[in-house]
Short mmCIF file of N, CA, C and O and ligand atoms in Angstrom, two decimals:
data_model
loop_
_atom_site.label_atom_id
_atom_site.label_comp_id
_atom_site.label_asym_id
_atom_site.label_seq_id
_atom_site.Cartn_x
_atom_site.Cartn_y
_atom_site.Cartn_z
N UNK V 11 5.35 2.68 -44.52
CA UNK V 11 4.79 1.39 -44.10
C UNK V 11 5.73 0.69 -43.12
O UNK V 11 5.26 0.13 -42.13
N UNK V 12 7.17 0.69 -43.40
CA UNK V 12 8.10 -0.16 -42.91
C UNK V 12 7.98 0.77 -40.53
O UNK V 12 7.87 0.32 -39.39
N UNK V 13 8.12 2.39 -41.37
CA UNK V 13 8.27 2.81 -40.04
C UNK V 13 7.16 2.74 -39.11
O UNK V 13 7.29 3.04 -37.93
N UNK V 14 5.68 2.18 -39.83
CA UNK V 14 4.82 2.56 -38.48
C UNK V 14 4.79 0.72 -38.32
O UNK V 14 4.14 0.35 -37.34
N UNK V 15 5.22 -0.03 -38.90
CA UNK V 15 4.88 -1.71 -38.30
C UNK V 15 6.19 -1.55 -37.26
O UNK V 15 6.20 -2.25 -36.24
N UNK V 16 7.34 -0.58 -37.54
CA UNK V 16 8.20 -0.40 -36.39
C UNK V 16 7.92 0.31 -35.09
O UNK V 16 8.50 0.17 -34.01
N UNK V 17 6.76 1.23 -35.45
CA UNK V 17 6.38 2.16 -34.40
C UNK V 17 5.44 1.42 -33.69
O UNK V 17 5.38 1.66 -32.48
N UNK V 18 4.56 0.43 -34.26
CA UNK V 18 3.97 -0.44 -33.58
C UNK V 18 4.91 -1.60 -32.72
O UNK V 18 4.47 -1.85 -31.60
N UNK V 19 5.72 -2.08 -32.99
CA UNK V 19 6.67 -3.31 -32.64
C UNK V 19 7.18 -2.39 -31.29
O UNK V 19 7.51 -3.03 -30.29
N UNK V 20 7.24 -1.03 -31.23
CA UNK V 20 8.17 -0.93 -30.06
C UNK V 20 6.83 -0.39 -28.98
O UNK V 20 6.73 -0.81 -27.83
N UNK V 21 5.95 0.51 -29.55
CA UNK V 21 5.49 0.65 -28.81
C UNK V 21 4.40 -0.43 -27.72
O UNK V 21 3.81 -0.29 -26.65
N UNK V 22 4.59 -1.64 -28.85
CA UNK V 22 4.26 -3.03 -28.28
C UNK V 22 4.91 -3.04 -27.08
O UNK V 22 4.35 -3.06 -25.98
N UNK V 23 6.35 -3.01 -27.34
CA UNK V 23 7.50 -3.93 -26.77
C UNK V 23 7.61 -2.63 -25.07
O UNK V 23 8.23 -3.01 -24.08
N UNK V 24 6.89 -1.17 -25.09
CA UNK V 24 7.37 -0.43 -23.78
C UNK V 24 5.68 -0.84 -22.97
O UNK V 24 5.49 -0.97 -21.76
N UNK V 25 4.62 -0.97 -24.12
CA UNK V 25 3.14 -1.59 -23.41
C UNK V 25 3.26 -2.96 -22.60
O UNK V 25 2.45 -3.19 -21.70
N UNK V 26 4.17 -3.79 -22.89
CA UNK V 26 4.45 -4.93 -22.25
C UNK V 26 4.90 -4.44 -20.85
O UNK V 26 4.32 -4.58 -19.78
N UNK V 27 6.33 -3.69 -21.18
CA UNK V 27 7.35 -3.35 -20.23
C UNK V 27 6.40 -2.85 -18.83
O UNK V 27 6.34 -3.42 -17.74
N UNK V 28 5.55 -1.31 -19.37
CA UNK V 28 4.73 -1.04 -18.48
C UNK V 28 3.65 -2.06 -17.86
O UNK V 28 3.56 -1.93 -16.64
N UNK V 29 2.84 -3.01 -18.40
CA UNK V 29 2.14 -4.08 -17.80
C UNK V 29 3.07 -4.68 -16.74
O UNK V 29 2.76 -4.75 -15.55
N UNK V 30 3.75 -4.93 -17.03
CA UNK V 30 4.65 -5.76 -16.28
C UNK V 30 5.20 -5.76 -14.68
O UNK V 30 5.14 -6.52 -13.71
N UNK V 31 6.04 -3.90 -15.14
CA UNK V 31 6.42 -3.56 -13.81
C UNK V 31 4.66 -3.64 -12.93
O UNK V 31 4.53 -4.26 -11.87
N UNK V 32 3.46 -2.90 -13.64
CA UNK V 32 2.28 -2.57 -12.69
C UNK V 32 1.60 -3.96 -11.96
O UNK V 32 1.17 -4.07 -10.81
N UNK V 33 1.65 -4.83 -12.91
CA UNK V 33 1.13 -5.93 -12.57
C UNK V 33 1.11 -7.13 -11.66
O UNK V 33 0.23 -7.91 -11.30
N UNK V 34 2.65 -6.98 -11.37
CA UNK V 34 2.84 -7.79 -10.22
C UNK V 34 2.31 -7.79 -8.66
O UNK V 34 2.67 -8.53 -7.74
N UNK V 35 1.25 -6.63 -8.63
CA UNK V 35 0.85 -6.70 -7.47
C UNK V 35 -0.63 -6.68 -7.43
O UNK V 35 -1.29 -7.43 -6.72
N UNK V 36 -1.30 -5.49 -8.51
CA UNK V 36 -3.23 -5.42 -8.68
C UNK V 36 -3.01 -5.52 -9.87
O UNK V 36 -2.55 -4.49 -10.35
N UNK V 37 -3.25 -6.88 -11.00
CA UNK V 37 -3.35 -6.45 -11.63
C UNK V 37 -4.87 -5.74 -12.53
O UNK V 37 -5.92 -6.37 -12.39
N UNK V 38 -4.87 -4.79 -13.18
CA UNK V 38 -6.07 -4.08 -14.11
C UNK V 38 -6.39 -2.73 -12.82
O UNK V 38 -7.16 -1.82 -13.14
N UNK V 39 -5.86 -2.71 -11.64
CA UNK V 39 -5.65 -1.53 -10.96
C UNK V 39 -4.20 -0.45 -10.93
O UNK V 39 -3.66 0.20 -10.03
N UNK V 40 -3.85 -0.71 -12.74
CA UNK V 40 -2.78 0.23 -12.42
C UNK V 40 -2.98 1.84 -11.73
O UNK V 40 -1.98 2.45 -11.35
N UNK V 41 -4.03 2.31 -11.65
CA UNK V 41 -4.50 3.53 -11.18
C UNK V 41 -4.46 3.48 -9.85
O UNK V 41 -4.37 4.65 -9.46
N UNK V 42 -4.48 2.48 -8.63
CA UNK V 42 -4.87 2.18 -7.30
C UNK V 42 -3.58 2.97 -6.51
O UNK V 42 -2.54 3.14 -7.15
N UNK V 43 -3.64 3.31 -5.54
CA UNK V 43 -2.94 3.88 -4.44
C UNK V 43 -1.54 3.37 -4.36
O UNK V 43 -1.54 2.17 -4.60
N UNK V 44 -0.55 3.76 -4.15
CA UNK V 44 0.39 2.65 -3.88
C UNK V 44 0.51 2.50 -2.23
O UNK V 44 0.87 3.50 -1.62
N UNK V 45 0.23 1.35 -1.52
CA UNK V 45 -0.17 1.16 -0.06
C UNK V 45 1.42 0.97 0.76
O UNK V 45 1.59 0.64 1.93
N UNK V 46 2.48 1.30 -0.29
CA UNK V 46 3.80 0.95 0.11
C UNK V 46 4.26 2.62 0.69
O UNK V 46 4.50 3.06 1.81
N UNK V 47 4.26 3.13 -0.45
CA UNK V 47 4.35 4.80 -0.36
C UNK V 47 3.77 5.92 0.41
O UNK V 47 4.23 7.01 0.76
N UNK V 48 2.18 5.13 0.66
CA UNK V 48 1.49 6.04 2.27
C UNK V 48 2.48 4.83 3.28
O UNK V 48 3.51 5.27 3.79
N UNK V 49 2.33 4.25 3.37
CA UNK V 49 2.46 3.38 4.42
C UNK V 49 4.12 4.27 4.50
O UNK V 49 4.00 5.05 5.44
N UNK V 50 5.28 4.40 4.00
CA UNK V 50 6.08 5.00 4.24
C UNK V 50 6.12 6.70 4.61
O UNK V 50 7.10 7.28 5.07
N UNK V 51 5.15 7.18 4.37
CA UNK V 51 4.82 8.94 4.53
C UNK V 51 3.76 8.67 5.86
O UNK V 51 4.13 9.27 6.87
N UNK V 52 2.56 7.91 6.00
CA UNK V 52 2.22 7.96 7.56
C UNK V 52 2.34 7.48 8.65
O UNK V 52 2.34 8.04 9.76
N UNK V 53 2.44 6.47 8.39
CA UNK V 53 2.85 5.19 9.21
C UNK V 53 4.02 4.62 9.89
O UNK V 53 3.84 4.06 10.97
N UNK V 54 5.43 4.73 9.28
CA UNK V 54 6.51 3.97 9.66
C UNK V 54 6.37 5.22 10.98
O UNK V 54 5.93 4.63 11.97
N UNK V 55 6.59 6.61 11.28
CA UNK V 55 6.65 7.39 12.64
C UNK V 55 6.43 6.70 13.96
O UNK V 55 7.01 6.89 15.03
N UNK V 56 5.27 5.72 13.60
CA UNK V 56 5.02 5.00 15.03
C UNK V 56 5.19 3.49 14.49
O UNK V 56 5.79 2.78 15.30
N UNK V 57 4.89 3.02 13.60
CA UNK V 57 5.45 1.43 13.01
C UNK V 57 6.18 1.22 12.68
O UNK V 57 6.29 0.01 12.45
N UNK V 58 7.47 2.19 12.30
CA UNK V 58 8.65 1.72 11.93
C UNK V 58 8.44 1.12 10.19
O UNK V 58 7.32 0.64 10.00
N UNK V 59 9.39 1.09 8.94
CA UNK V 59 9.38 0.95 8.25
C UNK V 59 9.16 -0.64 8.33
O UNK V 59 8.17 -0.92 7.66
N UNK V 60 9.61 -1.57 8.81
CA UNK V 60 9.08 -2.93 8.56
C UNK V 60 7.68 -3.35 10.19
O UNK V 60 7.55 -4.41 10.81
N UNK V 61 7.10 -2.35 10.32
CA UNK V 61 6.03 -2.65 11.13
C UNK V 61 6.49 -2.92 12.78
O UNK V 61 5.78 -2.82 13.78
N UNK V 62 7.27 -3.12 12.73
CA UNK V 62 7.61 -3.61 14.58
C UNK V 62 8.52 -2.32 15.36
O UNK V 62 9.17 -2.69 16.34
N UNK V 63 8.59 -1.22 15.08
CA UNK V 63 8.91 -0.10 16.14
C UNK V 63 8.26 0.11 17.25
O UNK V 63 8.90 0.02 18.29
N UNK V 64 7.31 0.32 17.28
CA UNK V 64 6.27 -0.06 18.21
C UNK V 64 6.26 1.24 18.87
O UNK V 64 6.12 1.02 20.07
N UNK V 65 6.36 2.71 18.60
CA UNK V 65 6.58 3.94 19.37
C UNK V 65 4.53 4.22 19.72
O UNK V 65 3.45 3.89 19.22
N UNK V 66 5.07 5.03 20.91
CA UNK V 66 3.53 5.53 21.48
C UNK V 66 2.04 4.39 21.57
O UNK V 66 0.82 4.52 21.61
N UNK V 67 3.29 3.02 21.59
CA UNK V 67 2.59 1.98 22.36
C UNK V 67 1.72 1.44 20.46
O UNK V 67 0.54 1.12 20.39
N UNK V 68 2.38 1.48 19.59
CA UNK V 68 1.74 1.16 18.65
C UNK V 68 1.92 -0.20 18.51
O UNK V 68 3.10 -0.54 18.58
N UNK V 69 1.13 -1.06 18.35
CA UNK V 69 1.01 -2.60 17.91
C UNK V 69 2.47 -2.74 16.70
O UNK V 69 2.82 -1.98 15.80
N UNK V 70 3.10 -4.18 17.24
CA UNK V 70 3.70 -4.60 16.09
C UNK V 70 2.98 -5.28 14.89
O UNK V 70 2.21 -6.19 15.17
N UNK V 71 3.13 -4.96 13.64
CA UNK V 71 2.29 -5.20 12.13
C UNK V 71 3.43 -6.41 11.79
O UNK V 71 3.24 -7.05 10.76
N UNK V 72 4.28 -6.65 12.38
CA UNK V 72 4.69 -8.09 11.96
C UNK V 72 4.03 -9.17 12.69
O UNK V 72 3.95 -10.30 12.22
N UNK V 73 3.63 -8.89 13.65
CA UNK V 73 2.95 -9.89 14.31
C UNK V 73 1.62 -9.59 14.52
O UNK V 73 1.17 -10.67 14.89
N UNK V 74 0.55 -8.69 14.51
CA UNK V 74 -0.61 -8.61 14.12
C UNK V 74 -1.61 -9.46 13.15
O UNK V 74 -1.49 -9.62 11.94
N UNK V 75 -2.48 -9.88 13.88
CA UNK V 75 -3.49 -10.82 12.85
C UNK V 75 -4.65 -10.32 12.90
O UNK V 75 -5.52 -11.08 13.34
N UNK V 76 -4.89 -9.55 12.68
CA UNK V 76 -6.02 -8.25 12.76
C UNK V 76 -6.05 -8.33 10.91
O UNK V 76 -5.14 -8.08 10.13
N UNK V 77 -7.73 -8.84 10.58
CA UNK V 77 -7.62 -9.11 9.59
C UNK V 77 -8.00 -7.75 8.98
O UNK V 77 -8.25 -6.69 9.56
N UNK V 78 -7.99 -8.21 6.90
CA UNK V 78 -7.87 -6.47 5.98
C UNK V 78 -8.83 -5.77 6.89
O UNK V 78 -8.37 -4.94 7.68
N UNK V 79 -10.57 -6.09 6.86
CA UNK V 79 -11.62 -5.48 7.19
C UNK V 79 -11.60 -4.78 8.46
O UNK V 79 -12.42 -3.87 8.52
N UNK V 80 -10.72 -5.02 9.70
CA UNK V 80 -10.67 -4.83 10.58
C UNK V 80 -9.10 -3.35 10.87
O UNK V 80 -8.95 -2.30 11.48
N UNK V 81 -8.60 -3.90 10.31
CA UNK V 81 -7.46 -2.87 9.81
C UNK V 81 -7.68 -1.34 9.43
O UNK V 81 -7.09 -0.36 9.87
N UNK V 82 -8.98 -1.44 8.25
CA UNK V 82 -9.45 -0.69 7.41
C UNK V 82 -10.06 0.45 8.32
O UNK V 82 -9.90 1.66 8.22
N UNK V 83 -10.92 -0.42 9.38
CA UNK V 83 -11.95 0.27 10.37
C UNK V 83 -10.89 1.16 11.18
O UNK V 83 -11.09 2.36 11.39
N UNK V 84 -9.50 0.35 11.71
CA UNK V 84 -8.49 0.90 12.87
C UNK V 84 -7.84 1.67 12.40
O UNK V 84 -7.33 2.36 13.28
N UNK V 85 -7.39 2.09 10.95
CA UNK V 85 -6.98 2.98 10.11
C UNK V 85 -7.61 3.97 10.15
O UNK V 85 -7.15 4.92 10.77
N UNK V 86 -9.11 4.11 9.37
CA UNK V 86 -10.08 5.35 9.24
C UNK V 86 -10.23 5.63 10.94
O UNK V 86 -9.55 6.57 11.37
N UNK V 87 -10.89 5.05 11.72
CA UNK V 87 -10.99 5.83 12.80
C UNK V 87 -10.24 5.95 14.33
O UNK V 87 -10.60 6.61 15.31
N UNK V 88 -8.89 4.92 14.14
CA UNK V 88 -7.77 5.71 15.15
C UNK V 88 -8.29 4.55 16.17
O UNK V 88 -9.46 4.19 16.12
N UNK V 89 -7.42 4.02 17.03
CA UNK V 89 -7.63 4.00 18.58
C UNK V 89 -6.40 4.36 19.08
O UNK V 89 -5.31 4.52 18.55
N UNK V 90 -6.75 4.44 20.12
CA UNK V 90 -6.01 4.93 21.31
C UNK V 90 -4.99 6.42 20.89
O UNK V 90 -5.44 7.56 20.77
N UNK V 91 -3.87 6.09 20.75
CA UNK V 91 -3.05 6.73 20.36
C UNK V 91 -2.85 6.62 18.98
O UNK V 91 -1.86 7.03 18.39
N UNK V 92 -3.85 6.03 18.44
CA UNK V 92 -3.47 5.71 16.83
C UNK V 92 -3.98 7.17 15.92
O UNK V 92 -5.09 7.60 16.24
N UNK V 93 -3.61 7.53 15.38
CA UNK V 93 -4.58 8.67 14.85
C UNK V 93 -5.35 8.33 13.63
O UNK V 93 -4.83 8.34 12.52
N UNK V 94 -6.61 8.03 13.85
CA UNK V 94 -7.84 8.40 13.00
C UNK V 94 -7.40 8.88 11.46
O UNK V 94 -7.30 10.10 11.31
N UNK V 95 -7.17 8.17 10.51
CA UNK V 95 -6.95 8.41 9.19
C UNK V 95 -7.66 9.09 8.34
O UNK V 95 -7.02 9.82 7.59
N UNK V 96 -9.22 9.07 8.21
CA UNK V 96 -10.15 8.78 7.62
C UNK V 96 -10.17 10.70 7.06
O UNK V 96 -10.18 10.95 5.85
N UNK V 97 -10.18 11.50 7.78
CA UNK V 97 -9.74 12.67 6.98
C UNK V 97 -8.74 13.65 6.08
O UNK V 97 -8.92 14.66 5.40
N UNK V 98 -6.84 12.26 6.67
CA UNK V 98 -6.33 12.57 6.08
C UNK V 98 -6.08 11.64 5.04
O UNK V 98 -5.24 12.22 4.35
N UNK V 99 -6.25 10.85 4.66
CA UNK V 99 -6.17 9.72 3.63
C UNK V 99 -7.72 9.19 2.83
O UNK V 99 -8.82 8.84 3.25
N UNK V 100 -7.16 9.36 1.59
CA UNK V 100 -9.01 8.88 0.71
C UNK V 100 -9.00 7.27 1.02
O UNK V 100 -7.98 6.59 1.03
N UNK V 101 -10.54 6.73 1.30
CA UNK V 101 -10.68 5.45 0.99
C UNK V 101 -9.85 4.21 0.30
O UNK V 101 -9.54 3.13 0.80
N UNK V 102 -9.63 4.65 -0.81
CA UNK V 102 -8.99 3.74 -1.56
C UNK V 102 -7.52 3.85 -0.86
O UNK V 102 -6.83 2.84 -0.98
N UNK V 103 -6.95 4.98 -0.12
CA UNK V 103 -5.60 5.17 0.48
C UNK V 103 -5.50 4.33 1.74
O UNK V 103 -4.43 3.79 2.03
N UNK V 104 -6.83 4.17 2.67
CA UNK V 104 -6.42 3.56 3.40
C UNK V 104 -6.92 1.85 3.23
O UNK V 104 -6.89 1.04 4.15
N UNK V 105 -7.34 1.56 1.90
CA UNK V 105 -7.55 -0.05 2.04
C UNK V 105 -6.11 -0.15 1.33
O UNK V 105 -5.56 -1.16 1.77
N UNK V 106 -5.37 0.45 0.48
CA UNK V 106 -4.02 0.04 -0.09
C UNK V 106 -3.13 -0.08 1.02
O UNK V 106 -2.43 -1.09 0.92
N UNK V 107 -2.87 0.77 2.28
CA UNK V 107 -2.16 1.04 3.07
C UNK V 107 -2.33 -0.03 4.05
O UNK V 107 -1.47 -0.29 4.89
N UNK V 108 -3.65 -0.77 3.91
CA UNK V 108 -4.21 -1.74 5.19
C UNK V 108 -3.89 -3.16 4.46
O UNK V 108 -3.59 -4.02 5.29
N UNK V 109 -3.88 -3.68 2.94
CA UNK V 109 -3.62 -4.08 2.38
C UNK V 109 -1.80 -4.06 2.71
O UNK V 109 -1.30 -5.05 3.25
N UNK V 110 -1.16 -3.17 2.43
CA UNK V 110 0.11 -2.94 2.38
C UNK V 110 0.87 -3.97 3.61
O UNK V 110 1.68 -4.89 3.45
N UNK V 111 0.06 -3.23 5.28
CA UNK V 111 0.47 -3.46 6.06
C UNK V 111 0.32 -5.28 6.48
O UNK V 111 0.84 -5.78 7.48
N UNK V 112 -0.50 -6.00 5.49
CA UNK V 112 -0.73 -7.30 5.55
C UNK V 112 0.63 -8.42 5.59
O UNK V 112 1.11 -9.40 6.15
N UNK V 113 0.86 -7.22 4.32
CA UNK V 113 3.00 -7.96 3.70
C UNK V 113 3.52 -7.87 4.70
O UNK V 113 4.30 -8.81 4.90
N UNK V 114 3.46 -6.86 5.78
CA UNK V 114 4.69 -7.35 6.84
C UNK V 114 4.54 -8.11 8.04
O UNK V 114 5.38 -8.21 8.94
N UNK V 115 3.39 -8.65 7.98
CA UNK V 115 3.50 -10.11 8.95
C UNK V 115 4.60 -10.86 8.48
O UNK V 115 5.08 -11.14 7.38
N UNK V 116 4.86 -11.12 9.73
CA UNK V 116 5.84 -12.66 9.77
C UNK V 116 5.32 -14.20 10.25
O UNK V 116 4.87 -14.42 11.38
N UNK V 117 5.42 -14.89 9.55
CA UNK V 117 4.63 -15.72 9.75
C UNK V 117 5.54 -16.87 11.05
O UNK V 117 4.97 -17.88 11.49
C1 HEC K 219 0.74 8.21 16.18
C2 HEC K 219 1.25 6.87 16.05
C3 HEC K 219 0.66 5.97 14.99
C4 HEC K 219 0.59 6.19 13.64
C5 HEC K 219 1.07 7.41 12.86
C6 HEC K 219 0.00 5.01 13.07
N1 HEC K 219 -0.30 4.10 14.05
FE1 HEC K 219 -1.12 2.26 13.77
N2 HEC K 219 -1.16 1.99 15.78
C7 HEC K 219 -0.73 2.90 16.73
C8 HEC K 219 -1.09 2.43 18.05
C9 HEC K 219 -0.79 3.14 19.35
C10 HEC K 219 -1.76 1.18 17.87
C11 HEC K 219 -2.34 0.28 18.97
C12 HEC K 219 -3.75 0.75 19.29
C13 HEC K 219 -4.31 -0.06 20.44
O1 HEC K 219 -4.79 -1.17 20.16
O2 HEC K 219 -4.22 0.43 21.55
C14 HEC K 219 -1.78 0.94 16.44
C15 HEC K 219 -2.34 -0.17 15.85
C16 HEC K 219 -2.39 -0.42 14.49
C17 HEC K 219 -2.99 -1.58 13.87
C18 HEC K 219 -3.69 -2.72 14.60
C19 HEC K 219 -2.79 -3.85 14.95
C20 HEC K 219 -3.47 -4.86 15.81
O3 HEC K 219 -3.14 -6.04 15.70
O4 HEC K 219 -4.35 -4.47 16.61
C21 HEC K 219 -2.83 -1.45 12.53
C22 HEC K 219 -3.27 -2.42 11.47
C23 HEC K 219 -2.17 -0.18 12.31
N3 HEC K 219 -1.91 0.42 13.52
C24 HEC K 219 -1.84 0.30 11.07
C25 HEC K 219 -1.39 1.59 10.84
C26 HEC K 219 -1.24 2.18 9.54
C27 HEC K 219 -1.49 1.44 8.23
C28 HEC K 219 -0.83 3.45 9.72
C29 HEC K 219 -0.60 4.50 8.66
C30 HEC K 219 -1.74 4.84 7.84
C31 HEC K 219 -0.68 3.66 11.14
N4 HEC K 219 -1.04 2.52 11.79
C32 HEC K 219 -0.23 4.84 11.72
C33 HEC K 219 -0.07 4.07 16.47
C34 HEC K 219 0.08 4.66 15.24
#
């Protein structure tokens, strides 16, 4: 009796822990993409890790006001020199990643 109100108390106490770290950003989407982690594997090459590298004529994402919906569209299907996402990244990858790229405006 004593060990499972203990096995409950902790496994309380790592269910918190985990809410916690997930939550600070979607929370009840702990399953969702992380838009930090593509955004570092496709993106920084021509945006640079905080958005303003600007290689092969790519827009700076610190100063971009190109809103989510519009992002989403320039993501999945590419302009110019941008390359067209939409076959290598799932849906939900590129609204996290378009989402992502929102944080590095500077205001
Ligand atoms: C091969 C280089 C390249 C890669 C890789 C790349 N981009 Fe771009 N990006 C560009 C270029 C070039 C533009 C400017 C297109 C234009 O308007 O002529 C651009 C523009 C954008 C814009 C629009 C900014 C604005 O204000 O018009 C967003 C948002 C964006 N990129 C996000 C991303 C994200 C997110 C990724 C990763 C999934 C990514 N890009 C990967 C080259 C790239």
């Amino acid at each position: 009796m004593r060990e499972r109100l203990l096995f409950c108390f902790t496994a309380g106490l790592l269910w918190a822990a985990a809410g916690c770290t997930a939550g600070d950003r979607s929370p009840g989407l702990a399953a969702a993409p992380d838009g930090a982690a593509v955004f570092r594997q496709y993106c920084v090459t021509c945006h640079g890790a905080d958005g303003s590298l600007g290689l092969s004529g790519a827009k700076d994402l610190a100063q971009s006001t190109l809103p989510l919906d519009g992002r989403i569209a320039q993501i999945s299907k590419g302009k110019n020199l941008m390359t067209p996402f939409e076959g290598i990244l799932t849906p939900a990858e590129i609204k996290a990643v378009a989402q992502y790229s929102l944080t590095l405006k500077k205001q």
